[in-house]
CSV table of N, CA and C in Angstrom, one decimal:
chain,number,residue,atom,x,y,z
A,292,MET,N,-77.0,43.9,23.9
A,292,MET,CA,-76.3,42.9,23.1
A,292,MET,C,-77.3,41.7,22.9
A,293,ILE,N,-77.0,41.0,21.8
A,293,ILE,CA,-77.8,39.8,21.5
A,293,ILE,C,-76.9,38.6,21.8
A,294,PHE,N,-77.6,37.6,22.5
A,294,PHE,CA,-76.9,36.4,22.9
A,294,PHE,C,-77.7,35.2,22.2
A,295,LYS,N,-76.9,34.2,21.8
A,295,LYS,CA,-77.5,33.0,21.3
A,295,LYS,C,-77.4,32.0,22.4
A,296,VAL,N,-78.5,31.4,22.8
A,296,VAL,CA,-78.6,30.5,23.9
A,296,VAL,C,-78.9,29.1,23.4
A,297,TYR,N,-78.1,28.1,23.7
A,297,TYR,CA,-78.3,26.7,23.4
A,297,TYR,C,-78.9,26.1,24.6
A,298,TYR,N,-80.0,25.4,24.4
A,298,TYR,CA,-80.7,24.8,25.6
A,298,TYR,C,-81.4,23.5,25.3
A,299,GLN,N,-81.8,22.7,26.3
A,299,GLN,CA,-82.6,21.5,26.2
A,299,GLN,C,-83.9,21.8,26.8
A,300,VAL,N,-85.0,21.4,26.1
A,300,VAL,CA,-86.3,21.6,26.5
A,300,VAL,C,-86.7,21.0,27.9
A,301,ASN,N,-86.2,19.8,28.1
A,301,ASN,CA,-86.6,19.0,29.3
A,301,ASN,C,-85.4,19.1,30.3
A,302,ILE,N,-85.6,19.8,31.4
A,302,ILE,CA,-84.6,20.0,32.4
A,302,ILE,C,-84.2,18.7,33.1
A,303,ALA,N,-85.1,17.8,33.1
A,303,ALA,CA,-84.9,16.5,33.9
A,303,ALA,C,-84.1,15.5,33.1
A,304,GLU,N,-83.9,15.7,31.8
A,304,GLU,CA,-83.1,14.7,31.0
A,304,GLU,C,-81.7,15.1,30.8
A,305,VAL,N,-80.8,14.2,30.6
A,305,VAL,CA,-79.4,14.4,30.2
A,305,VAL,C,-79.4,15.1,28.9
A,306,PRO,N,-78.6,16.2,28.7
A,306,PRO,CA,-78.5,16.9,27.4
A,306,PRO,C,-78.1,16.0,26.3
A,307,ILE,N,-78.8,16.0,25.1
A,307,ILE,CA,-78.4,15.3,23.9
A,307,ILE,C,-78.3,16.3,22.8
A,308,ARG,N,-77.2,16.3,22.1
A,308,ARG,CA,-76.9,17.2,21.1
A,308,ARG,C,-78.1,17.4,20.1
A,309,GLU,N,-78.6,16.3,19.7
A,309,GLU,CA,-79.7,16.3,18.7
A,309,GLU,C,-81.0,17.0,19.2
A,310,ASN,N,-81.1,17.1,20.5
A,310,ASN,CA,-82.3,17.8,21.0
A,310,ASN,C,-82.1,19.3,21.4
A,311,THR,N,-80.9,19.8,21.1
A,311,THR,CA,-80.5,21.1,21.5
A,311,THR,C,-81.4,22.1,20.7
A,312,GLN,N,-81.9,23.1,21.4
A,312,GLN,CA,-82.7,24.2,20.7
A,312,GLN,C,-81.9,25.5,20.8
A,313,ILE,N,-82.3,26.5,20.1
A,313,ILE,CA,-81.6,27.8,20.1
A,313,ILE,C,-82.6,28.9,20.3
A,314,LEU,N,-82.2,29.8,21.1
A,314,LEU,CA,-83.0,31.0,21.5
A,314,LEU,C,-82.1,32.2,21.4
A,315,TYR,N,-82.6,33.3,20.9
A,315,TYR,CA,-81.8,34.6,20.9
A,315,TYR,C,-82.4,35.5,21.9
A,316,VAL,N,-81.5,36.1,22.7
A,316,VAL,CA,-82.0,36.9,23.9
A,316,VAL,C,-81.2,38.2,23.9
A,317,GLU,N,-81.9,39.2,24.2
A,317,GLU,CA,-81.2,40.5,24.4
A,317,GLU,C,-80.9,40.7,25.9
A,318,GLY,N,-79.7,41.1,26.2
A,318,GLY,CA,-79.3,41.2,27.6
A,318,GLY,C,-78.0,42.0,27.7
A,319,LYS,N,-77.6,42.2,28.9
A,319,LYS,CA,-76.4,43.0,29.2
A,319,LYS,C,-75.1,42.2,29.2
A,320,SER,N,-75.2,41.0,29.7
A,320,SER,CA,-74.0,40.1,29.8
A,320,SER,C,-74.5,38.6,29.9
A,321,VAL,N,-73.5,37.7,29.7
A,321,VAL,CA,-73.9,36.3,29.8
A,321,VAL,C,-74.5,36.0,31.2
A,322,ARG,N,-73.9,36.6,32.2
A,322,ARG,CA,-74.4,36.3,33.6
A,322,ARG,C,-75.9,36.9,33.7
A,323,ASP,N,-76.2,38.0,33.1
A,323,ASP,CA,-77.5,38.6,33.1
A,323,ASP,C,-78.5,37.7,32.4
A,324,VAL,N,-78.1,37.2,31.3
A,324,VAL,CA,-79.0,36.3,30.5
A,324,VAL,C,-79.2,35.0,31.3
A,325,ARG,N,-78.2,34.4,31.8
A,325,ARG,CA,-78.4,33.2,32.6
A,325,ARG,C,-79.3,33.4,33.8
A,326,HIS,N,-79.1,34.5,34.5
A,326,HIS,CA,-79.9,34.9,35.6
A,326,HIS,C,-81.4,35.0,35.2
A,327,ASN,N,-81.7,35.7,34.1
A,327,ASN,CA,-83.1,35.9,33.7
A,327,ASN,C,-83.7,34.6,33.1
A,328,LEU,N,-82.9,33.7,32.6
A,328,LEU,CA,-83.4,32.4,32.1
A,328,LEU,C,-83.6,31.4,33.2
A,329,LYS,N,-83.1,31.6,34.4
A,329,LYS,CA,-83.2,30.7,35.5
A,329,LYS,C,-84.6,30.3,35.8
A,330,GLN,N,-85.6,31.2,35.5
A,330,GLN,CA,-87.0,30.9,35.8
A,330,GLN,C,-87.7,30.1,34.8
A,331,LYS,N,-87.0,29.9,33.6
A,331,LYS,CA,-87.6,29.2,32.5
A,331,LYS,C,-87.5,27.7,32.8
A,332,PRO,N,-88.4,26.8,32.3
A,332,PRO,CA,-88.4,25.4,32.5
A,332,PRO,C,-87.5,24.6,31.6
A,333,PHE,N,-86.3,25.1,31.3
A,333,PHE,CA,-85.4,24.3,30.4
A,333,PHE,C,-83.9,24.4,30.9
A,334,ASN,N,-83.1,23.6,30.4
A,334,ASN,CA,-81.7,23.5,30.8
A,334,ASN,C,-80.8,24.3,29.8
A,335,VAL,N,-80.2,25.4,30.3
A,335,VAL,CA,-79.3,26.2,29.4
A,335,VAL,C,-78.0,25.5,29.4
A,336,GLU,N,-77.5,25.2,28.1
A,336,GLU,CA,-76.2,24.6,27.9
A,336,GLU,C,-75.1,25.6,27.8
A,337,TYR,N,-75.3,26.6,26.9
A,337,TYR,CA,-74.3,27.5,26.5
A,337,TYR,C,-74.9,28.8,26.1
A,338,VAL,N,-74.2,29.9,26.4
A,338,VAL,CA,-74.6,31.2,26.0
A,338,VAL,C,-73.5,31.9,25.4
A,339,GLU,N,-73.7,32.5,24.1
A,339,GLU,CA,-72.6,33.2,23.5
A,339,GLU,C,-73.1,34.5,22.9
A,340,VAL,N,-72.2,35.5,22.8
A,340,VAL,CA,-72.5,36.8,22.2
A,340,VAL,C,-72.5,36.7,20.7
A,341,VAL,N,-73.5,37.3,20.1
A,341,VAL,CA,-73.7,37.3,18.7
A,341,VAL,C,-73.6,38.8,18.2
A,342,GLU,N,-72.5,39.1,17.5
A,342,GLU,CA,-72.3,40.5,17.0
A,342,GLU,C,-71.6,40.6,15.7
A,343,GLY,N,-71.6,41.7,15.1
A,343,GLY,CA,-70.9,41.9,13.8
A,343,GLY,C,-71.5,41.1,12.7
A,344,ALA,N,-70.6,40.5,11.9
A,344,ALA,CA,-70.9,39.7,10.7
A,344,ALA,C,-71.7,38.4,11.2
A,345,TYR,N,-71.4,37.9,12.3
A,345,TYR,CA,-72.1,36.7,12.9
A,345,TYR,C,-73.5,37.0,13.1
A,346,LEU,N,-73.8,38.2,13.7
A,346,LEU,CA,-75.2,38.6,13.9
A,346,LEU,C,-75.9,38.8,12.6
A,347,ASP,N,-75.3,39.4,11.6
A,347,ASP,CA,-75.9,39.6,10.3
A,347,ASP,C,-76.2,38.3,9.7
A,348,TYR,N,-75.4,37.3,9.8
A,348,TYR,CA,-75.6,36.0,9.3
A,348,TYR,C,-76.8,35.3,10.0
A,349,GLU,N,-76.9,35.4,11.3
A,349,GLU,CA,-78.0,34.8,12.1
A,349,GLU,C,-79.3,35.5,11.8
A,350,LYS,N,-79.3,36.8,11.5
A,350,LYS,CA,-80.6,37.4,11.1
A,350,LYS,C,-81.2,36.9,9.8
A,351,GLN,N,-80.4,36.2,9.0
A,351,GLN,CA,-81.0,35.6,7.8
A,351,GLN,C,-81.8,34.4,8.1
A,352,ASN,N,-81.6,33.8,9.2
A,352,ASN,CA,-82.3,32.6,9.6
A,352,ASN,C,-83.8,32.9,9.8
A,353,GLU,N,-84.7,32.1,9.2
A,353,GLU,CA,-86.1,32.4,9.3
A,353,GLU,C,-86.7,32.3,10.8
A,354,ASP,N,-85.9,31.5,11.6
A,354,ASP,CA,-86.3,31.4,13.0
A,354,ASP,C,-85.8,32.4,13.9
A,355,TYR,N,-85.1,33.4,13.4
A,355,TYR,CA,-84.5,34.5,14.2
A,355,TYR,C,-85.5,35.4,14.8
A,356,LYS,N,-85.6,35.3,16.1
A,356,LYS,CA,-86.5,36.2,16.9
A,356,LYS,C,-85.8,36.5,18.2
A,357,VAL,N,-85.7,37.7,18.6
A,357,VAL,CA,-85.0,38.1,19.8
A,357,VAL,C,-86.0,38.2,21.0
A,358,LEU,N,-85.8,37.5,22.1
A,358,LEU,CA,-86.6,37.5,23.2
A,358,LEU,C,-86.0,38.6,24.2
A,359,GLU,N,-86.8,39.5,24.6
A,359,GLU,CA,-86.4,40.5,25.6
A,359,GLU,C,-86.8,40.1,27.0
A,360,LEU,N,-85.8,40.0,27.8
A,360,LEU,CA,-86.0,39.6,29.2
A,360,LEU,C,-86.0,40.8,30.1
A,361,GLY,N,-86.8,40.8,31.2
A,361,GLY,CA,-86.9,41.9,32.1
A,361,GLY,C,-85.6,42.5,32.5
């Protein structure tokens, strides 16, 4: 499954909507994705499943790249 992860680059700062970044990750579940991202130096805000027409739409984005985690 593909997941869209909303995150803040600096884990030490309070999340600000304007600073939110997006990352696409392949994983088994939301819990799996959060567990694998725990080692990264950023603050994960929200993780959502991307599938069907929503996934097709996201693939049109020039920044669309899927990160595969262990």
